mmCIF file of C-alpha atoms in Angstrom:
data_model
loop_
_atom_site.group_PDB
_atom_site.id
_atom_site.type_symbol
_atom_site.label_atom_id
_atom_site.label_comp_id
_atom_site.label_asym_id
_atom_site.label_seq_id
_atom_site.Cartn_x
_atom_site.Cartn_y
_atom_site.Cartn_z
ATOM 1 C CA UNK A 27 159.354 -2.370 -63.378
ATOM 2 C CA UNK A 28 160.922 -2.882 -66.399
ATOM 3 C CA UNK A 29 162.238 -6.378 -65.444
ATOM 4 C CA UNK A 30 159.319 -8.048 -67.375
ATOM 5 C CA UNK A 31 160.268 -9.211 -71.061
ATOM 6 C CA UNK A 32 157.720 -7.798 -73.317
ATOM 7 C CA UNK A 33 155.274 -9.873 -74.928
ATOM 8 C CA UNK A 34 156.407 -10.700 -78.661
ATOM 9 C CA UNK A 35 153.098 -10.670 -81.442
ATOM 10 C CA UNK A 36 153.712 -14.463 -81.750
ATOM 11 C CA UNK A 37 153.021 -14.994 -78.052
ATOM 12 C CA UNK A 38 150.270 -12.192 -77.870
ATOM 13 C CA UNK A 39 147.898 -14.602 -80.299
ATOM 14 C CA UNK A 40 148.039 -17.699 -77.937
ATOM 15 C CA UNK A 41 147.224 -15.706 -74.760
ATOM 16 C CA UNK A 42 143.946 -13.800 -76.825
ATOM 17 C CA UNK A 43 141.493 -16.245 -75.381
ATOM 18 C CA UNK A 44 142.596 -15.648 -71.646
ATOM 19 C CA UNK A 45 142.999 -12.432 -72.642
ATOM 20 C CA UNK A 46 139.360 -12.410 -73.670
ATOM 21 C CA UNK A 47 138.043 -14.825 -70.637
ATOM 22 C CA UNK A 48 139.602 -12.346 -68.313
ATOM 23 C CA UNK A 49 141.702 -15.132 -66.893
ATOM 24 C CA UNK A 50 145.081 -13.702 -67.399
ATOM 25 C CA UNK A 51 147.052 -12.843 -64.185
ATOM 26 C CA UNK A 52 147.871 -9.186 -63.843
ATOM 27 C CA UNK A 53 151.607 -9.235 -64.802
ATOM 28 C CA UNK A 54 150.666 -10.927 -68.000
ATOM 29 C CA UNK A 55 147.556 -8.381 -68.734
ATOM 30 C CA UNK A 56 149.824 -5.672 -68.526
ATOM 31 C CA UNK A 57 152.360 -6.491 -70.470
ATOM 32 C CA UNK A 58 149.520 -7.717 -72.634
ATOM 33 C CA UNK A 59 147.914 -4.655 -72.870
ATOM 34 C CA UNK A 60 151.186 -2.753 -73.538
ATOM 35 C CA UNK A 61 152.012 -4.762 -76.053
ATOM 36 C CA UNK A 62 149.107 -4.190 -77.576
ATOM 37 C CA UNK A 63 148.764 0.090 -77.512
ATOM 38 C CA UNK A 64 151.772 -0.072 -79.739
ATOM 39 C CA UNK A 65 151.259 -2.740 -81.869
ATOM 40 C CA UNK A 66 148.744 -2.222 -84.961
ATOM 41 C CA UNK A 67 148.986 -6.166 -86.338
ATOM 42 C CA UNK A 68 147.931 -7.141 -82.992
ATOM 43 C CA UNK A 69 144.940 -4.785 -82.400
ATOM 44 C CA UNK A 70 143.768 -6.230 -86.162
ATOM 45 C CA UNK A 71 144.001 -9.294 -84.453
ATOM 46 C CA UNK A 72 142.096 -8.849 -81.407
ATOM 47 C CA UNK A 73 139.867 -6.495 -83.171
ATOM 48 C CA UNK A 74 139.494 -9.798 -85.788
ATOM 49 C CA UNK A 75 138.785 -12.131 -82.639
ATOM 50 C CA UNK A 76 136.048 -9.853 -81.358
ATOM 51 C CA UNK A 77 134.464 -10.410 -84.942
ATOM 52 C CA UNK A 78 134.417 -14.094 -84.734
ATOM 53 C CA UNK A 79 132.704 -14.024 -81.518
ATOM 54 C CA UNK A 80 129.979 -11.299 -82.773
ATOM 55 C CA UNK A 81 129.661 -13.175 -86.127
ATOM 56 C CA UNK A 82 129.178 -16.504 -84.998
ATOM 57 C CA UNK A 83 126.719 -15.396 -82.150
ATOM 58 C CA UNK A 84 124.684 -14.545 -85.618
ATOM 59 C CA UNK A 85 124.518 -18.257 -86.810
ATOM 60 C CA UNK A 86 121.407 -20.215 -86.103
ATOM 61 C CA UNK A 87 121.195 -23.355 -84.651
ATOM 62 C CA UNK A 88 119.245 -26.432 -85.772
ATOM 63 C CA UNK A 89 116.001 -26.848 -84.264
ATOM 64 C CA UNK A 90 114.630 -30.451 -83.437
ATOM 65 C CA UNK A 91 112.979 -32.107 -86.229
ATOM 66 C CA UNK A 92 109.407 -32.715 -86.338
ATOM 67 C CA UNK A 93 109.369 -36.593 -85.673
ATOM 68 C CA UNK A 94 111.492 -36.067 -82.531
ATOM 69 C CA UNK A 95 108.847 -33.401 -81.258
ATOM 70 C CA UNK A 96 105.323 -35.630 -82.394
ATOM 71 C CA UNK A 97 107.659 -38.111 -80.216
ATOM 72 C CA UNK A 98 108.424 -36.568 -77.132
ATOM 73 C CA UNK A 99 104.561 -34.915 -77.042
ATOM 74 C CA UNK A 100 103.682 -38.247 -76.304
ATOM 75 C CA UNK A 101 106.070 -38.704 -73.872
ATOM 76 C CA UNK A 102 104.714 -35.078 -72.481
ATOM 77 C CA UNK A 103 100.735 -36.433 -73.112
ATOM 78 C CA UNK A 104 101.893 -39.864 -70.958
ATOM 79 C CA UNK A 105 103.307 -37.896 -68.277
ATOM 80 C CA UNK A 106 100.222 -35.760 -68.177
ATOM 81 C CA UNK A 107 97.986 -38.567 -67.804
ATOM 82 C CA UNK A 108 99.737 -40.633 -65.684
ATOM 83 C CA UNK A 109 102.781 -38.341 -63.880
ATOM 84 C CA UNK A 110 103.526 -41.007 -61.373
ATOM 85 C CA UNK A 111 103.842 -43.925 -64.008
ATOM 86 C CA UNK A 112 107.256 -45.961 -64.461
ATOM 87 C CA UNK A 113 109.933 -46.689 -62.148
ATOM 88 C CA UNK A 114 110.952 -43.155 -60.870
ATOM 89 C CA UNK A 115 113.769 -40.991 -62.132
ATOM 90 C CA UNK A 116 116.590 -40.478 -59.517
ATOM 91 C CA UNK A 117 116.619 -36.679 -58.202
ATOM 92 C CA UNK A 118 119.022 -34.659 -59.826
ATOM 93 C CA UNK A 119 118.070 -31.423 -59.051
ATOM 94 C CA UNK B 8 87.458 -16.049 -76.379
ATOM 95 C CA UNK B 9 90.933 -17.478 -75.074
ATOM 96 C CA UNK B 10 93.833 -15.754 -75.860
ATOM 97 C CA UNK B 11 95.245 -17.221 -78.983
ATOM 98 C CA UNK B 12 98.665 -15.180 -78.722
ATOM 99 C CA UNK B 13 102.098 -16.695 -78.813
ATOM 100 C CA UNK B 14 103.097 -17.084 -75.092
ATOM 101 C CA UNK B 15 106.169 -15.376 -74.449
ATOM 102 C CA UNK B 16 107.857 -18.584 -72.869
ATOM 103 C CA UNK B 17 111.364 -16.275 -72.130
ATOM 104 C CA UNK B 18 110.359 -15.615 -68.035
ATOM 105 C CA UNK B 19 111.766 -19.447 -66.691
ATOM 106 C CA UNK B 20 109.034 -19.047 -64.043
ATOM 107 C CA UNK B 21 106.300 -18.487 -66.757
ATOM 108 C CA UNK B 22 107.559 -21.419 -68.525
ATOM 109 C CA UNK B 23 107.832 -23.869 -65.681
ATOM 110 C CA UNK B 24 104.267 -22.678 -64.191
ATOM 111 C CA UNK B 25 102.505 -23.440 -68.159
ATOM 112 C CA UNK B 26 104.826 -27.111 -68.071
ATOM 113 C CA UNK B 27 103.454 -28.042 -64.565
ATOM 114 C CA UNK B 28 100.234 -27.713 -65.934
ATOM 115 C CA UNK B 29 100.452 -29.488 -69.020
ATOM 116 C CA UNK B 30 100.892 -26.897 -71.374
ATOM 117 C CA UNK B 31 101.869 -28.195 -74.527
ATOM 118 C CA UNK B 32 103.418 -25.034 -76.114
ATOM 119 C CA UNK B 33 105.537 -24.642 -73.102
ATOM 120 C CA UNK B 34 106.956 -28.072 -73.661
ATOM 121 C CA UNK B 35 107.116 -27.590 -77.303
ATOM 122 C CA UNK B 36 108.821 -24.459 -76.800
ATOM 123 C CA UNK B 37 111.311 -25.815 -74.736
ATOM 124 C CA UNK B 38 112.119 -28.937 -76.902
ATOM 125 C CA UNK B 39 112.516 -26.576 -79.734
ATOM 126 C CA UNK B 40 114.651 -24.582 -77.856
ATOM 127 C CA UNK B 41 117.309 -27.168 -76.067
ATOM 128 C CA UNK B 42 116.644 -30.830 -77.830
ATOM 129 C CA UNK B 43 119.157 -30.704 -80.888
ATOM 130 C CA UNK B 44 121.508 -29.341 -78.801
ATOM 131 C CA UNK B 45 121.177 -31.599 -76.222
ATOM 132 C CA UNK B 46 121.448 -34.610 -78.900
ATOM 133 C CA UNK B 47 124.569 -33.000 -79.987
ATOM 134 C CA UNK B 48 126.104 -32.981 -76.349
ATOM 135 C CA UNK B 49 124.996 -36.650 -75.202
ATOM 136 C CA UNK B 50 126.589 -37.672 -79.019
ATOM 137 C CA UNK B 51 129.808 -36.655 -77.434
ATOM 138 C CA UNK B 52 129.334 -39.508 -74.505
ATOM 139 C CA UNK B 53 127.803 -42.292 -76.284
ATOM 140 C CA UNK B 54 128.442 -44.313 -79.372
ATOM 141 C CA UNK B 55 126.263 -43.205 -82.020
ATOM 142 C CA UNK B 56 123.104 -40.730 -82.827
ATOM 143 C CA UNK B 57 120.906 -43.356 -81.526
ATOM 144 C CA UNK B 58 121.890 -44.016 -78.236
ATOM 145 C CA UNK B 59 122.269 -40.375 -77.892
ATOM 146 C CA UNK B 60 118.846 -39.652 -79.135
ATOM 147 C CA UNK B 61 117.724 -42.187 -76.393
ATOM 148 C CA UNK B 62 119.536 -40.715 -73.429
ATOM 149 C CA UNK B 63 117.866 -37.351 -74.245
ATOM 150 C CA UNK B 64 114.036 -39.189 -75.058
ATOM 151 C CA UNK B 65 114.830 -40.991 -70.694
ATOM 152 C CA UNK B 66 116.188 -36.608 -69.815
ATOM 153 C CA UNK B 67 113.213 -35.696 -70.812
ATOM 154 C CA UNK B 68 110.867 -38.366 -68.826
ATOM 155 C CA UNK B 69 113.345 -37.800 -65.915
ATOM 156 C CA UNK B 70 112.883 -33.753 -66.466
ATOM 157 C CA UNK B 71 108.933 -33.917 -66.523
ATOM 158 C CA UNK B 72 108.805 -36.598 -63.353
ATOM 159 C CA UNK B 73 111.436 -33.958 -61.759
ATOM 160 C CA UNK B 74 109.207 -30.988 -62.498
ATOM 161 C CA UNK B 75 107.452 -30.845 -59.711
ATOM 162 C CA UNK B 76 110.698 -31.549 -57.368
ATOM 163 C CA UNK B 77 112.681 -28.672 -59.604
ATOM 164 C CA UNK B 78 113.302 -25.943 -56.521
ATOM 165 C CA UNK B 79 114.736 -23.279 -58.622
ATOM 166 C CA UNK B 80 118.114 -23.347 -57.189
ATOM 167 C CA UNK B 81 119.761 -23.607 -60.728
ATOM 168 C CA UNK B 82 118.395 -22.082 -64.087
ATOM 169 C CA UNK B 83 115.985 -24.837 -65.798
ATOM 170 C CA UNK B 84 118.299 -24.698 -68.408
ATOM 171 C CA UNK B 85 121.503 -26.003 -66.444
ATOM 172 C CA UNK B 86 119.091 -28.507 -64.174
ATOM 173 C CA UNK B 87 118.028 -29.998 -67.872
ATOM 174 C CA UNK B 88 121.978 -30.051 -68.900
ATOM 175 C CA UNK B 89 122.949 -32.001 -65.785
ATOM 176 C CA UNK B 90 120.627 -34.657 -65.784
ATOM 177 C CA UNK B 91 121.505 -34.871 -69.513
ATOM 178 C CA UNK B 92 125.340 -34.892 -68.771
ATOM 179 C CA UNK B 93 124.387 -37.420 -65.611
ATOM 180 C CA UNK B 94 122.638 -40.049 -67.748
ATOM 181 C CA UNK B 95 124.589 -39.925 -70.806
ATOM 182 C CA UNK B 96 127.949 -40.546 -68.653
ATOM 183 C CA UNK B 97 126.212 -43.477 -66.790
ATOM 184 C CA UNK B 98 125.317 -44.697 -70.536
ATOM 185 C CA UNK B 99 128.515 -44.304 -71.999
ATOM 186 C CA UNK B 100 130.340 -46.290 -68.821
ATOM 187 C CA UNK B 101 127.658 -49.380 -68.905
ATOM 188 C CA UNK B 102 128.599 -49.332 -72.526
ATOM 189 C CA UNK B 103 132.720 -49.349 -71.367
ATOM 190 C CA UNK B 104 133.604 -46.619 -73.567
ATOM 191 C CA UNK B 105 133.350 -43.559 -71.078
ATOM 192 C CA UNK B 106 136.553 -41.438 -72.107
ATOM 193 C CA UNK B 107 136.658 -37.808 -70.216
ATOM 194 C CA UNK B 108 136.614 -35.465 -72.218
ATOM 195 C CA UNK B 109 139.691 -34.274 -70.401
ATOM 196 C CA UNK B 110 141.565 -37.064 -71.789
ATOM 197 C CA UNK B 111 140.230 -36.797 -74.890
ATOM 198 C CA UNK B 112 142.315 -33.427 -75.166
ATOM 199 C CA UNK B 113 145.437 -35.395 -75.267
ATOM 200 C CA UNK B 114 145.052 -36.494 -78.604
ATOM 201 C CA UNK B 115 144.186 -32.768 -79.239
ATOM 202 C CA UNK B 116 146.089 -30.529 -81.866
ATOM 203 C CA UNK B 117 146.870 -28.408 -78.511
ATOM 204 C CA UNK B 118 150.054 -27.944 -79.122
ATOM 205 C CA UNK B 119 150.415 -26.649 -82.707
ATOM 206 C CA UNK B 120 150.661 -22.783 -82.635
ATOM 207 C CA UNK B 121 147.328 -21.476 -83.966
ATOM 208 C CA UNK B 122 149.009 -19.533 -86.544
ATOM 209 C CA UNK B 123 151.365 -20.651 -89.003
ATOM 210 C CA UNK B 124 154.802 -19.342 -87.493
ATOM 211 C CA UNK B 125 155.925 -17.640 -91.106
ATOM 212 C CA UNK B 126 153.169 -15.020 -90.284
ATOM 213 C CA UNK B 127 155.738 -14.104 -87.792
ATOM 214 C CA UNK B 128 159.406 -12.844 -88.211
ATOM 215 C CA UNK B 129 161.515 -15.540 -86.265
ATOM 216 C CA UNK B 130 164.195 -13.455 -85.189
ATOM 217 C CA UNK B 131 161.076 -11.172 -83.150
ATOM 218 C CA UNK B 132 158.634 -12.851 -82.999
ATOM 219 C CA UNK B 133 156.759 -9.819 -84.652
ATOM 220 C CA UNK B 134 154.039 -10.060 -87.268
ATOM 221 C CA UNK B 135 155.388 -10.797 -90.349
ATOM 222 C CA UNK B 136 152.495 -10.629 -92.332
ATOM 223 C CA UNK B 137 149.926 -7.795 -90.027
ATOM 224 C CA UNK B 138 146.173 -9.400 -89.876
ATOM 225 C CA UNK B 139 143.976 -7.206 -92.393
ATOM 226 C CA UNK B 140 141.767 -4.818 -90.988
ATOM 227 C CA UNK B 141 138.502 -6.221 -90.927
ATOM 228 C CA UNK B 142 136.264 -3.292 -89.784
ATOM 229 C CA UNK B 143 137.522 -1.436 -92.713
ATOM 230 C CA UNK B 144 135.207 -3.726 -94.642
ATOM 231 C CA UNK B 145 131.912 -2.855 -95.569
ATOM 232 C CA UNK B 146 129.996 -4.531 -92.283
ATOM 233 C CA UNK B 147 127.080 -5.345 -94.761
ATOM 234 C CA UNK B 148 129.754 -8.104 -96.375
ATOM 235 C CA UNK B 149 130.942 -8.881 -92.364
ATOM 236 C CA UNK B 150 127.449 -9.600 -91.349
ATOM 237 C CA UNK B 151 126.718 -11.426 -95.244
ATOM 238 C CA UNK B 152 124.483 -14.449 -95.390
ATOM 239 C CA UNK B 153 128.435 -16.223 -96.945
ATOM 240 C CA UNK B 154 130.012 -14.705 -94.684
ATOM 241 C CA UNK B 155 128.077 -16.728 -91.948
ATOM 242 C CA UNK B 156 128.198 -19.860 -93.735
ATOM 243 C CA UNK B 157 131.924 -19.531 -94.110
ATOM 244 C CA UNK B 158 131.565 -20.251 -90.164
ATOM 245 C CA UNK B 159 129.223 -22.600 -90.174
ATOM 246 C CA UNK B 160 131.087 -24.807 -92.187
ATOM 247 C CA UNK B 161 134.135 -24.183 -90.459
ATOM 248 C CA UNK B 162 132.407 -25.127 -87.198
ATOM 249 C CA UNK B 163 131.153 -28.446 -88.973
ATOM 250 C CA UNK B 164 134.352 -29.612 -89.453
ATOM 251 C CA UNK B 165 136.205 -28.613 -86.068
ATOM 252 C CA UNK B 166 136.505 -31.822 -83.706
ATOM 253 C CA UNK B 167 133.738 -32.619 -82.182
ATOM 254 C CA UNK B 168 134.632 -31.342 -78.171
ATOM 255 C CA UNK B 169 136.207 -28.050 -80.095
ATOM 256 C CA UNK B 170 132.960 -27.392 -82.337
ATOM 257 C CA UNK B 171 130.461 -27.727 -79.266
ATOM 258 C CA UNK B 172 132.593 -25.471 -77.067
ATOM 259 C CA UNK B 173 132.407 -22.863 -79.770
ATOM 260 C CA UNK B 174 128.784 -23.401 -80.042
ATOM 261 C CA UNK B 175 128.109 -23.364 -76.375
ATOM 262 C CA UNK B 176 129.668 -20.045 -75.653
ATOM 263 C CA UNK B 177 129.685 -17.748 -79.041
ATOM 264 C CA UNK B 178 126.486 -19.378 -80.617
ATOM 265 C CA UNK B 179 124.621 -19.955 -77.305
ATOM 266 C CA UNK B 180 125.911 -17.295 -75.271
ATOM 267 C CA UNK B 181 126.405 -20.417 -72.325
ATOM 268 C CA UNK B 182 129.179 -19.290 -69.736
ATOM 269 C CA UNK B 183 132.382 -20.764 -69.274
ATOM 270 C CA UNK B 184 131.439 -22.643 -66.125
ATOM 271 C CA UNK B 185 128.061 -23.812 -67.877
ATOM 272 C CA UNK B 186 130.163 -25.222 -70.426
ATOM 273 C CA UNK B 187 132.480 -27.152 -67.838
ATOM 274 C CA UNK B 188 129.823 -28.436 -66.010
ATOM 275 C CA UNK B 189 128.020 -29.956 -68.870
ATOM 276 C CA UNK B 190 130.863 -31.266 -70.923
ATOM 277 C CA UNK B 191 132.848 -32.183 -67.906
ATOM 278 C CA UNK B 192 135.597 -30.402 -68.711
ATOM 279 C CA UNK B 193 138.480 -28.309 -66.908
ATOM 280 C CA UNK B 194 138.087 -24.851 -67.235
ATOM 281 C CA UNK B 195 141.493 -24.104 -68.711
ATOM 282 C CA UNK B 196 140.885 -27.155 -71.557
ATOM 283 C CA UNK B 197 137.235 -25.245 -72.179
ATOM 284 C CA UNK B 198 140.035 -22.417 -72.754
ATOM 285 C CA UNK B 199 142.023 -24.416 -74.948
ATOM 286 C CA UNK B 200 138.918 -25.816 -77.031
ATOM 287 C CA UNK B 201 138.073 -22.061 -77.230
ATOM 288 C CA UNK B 202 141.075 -20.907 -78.472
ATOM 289 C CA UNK B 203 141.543 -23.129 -80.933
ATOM 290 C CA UNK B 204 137.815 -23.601 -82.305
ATOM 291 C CA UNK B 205 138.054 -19.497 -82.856
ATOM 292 C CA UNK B 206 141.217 -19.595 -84.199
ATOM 293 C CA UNK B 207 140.001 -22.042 -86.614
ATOM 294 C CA UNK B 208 137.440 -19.848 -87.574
ATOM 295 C CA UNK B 209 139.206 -16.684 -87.484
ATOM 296 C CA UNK B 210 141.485 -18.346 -90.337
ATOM 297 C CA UNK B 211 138.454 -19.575 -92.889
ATOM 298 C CA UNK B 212 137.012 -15.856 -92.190
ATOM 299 C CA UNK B 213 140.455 -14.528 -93.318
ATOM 300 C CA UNK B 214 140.807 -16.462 -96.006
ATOM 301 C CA UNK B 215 137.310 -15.961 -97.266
ATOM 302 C CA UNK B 216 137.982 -12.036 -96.709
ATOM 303 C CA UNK B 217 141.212 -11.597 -98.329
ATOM 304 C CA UNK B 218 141.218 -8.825 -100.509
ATOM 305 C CA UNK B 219 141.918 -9.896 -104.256
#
């Protein structure tokens, strides 16, 4: 089974996110994945990619600003009056 | 005396059950939770923030009208996202600028490598220059208020379809097929957007973190 060309670190970076997605096909996780158990710079690497996803998972996002909420609680008060009003919406659902 | 507590809007059958009734703080809660983000997506369809800001004011008038319809079969959450991606497609085609954003990868970077080839040897392709080891930093400094707005501004300045993939899936914590179905995308170019949105990041973080 040694007819597979290993994976070279260059080539190991561009496959991290399929890697990561779990959307590489076996041949290529294994020789992945034994690329990897030998090779520090690219366990850094994947060890840095893990750190992007944890980190940024810590950011915030912006919430809607005040005059777009006052807004749409009329548009929530209208439909509470009157749920049936205006031309109906077409059913997405 | 009525219970004055903070509803705990995080059950979707709580929340849905308070909105058919009128409750305010249910639909305040939910517009706090999903309406900047849903400005952001339709911004990606149509021609500027107002038009976008208009195609989510009609999702939610077509969500409330649809309440009552809404069976459950999807999470609220994607129901909200598809009439969202629905109108603000139909919006951006009456307009005649509809552009998948499919195509849209084309004019991508998608080819460049995402690291500069010198960090590699080019006879074998092996690292060059090794990545530093990042949890061998203090993770008080990794999990920094600057360290965080290293990414944030990185994000900011990704291309649009790359920064709201990122933000979909490592922000939001949306899946992959979430993300397709809302942004009308392949899966493997959601992969691609992926890649290189983190990549992008992983370089301002390693550039930020490089020891003196």
């Amino acid at each position: 089974m040694n007819d597979i060309h290993p994976l070279t670190c260059q080539e190991l970076v561009e496959l991290i996110t399929d890697y990561l997605e779990d959307t590489l096909p076996l041949t290529d996780r294994e020789r992945f994945e034994m690329h990897l158990a030998e090779c520090t710079g690219c366990q850094r690497y994947l060890d840095q990619m893990r750190w992007v996803q944890r980190l940024t998972g810590q950011l915030t996002e912006a919430t809607a600003p005040p005059e777009a909420t006052d807004k749409l609680l009329d548009v929530f008060r209208n439909w509470k009056e009157n749920p049936d009003s205006d031309d109906p919406t077409t059913d997405e659902d | 005396m009525s219970d004055e507590a903070v509803q705990d809007f995080s059950d979707e059958q709580t929340l849905i059950r308070h909105l058919r009734v009128g409750d305010e703080t249910a639909f305040t809660a939910l517009v706090t939770e999903y309406h900047a983000m849903m400005v952001r997506i339709a911004r990606l369809y149509v021609a500027d923030e107002r038009v976008a800001e208009e195609v989510v004011q009609e999702t939610w008038v077509a969500v409330l009208k649809g309440l009552d319809r809404f069976e459950g079969r999807s999470s609220l959450k994607t129901w909200i996202f598809t009439i969202l991606a629905n109108r603000a497609r139909t919006r951006a085609r009456r307009e005649g600028r509809y552009v998948s954003l499919d195509d849209l990868m084309n004019g991508d970077d998608a080819a460049e490598p995402t690291i500069a080839p010198d960090r590699f040897s080019p006879t074998d392709g092996d690292w060059h220059q090794e990545p530093d080891d990042w949890s061998a930093l203090p993770e008080d400094r990794m999990l920094s208020k600057e360290t965080l707005a290293v990414i944030q501004r990185t994000i900011e300045t990704l291309p649009p379809n790359q920064r709201e993939v990122i933000r979909l899936r490592d922000l939001e914590g949306w899946s992959a097929e979430e993300v397709c179905n809302v942004l009308n995308i392949s899966d493997t170019n959601q992969r691609v957007l992926l890649h290189r949105a983190r990549a992008k990041v992983r370089r301002a973080l390693e550039v930020y973190l490089q020891p003196e």
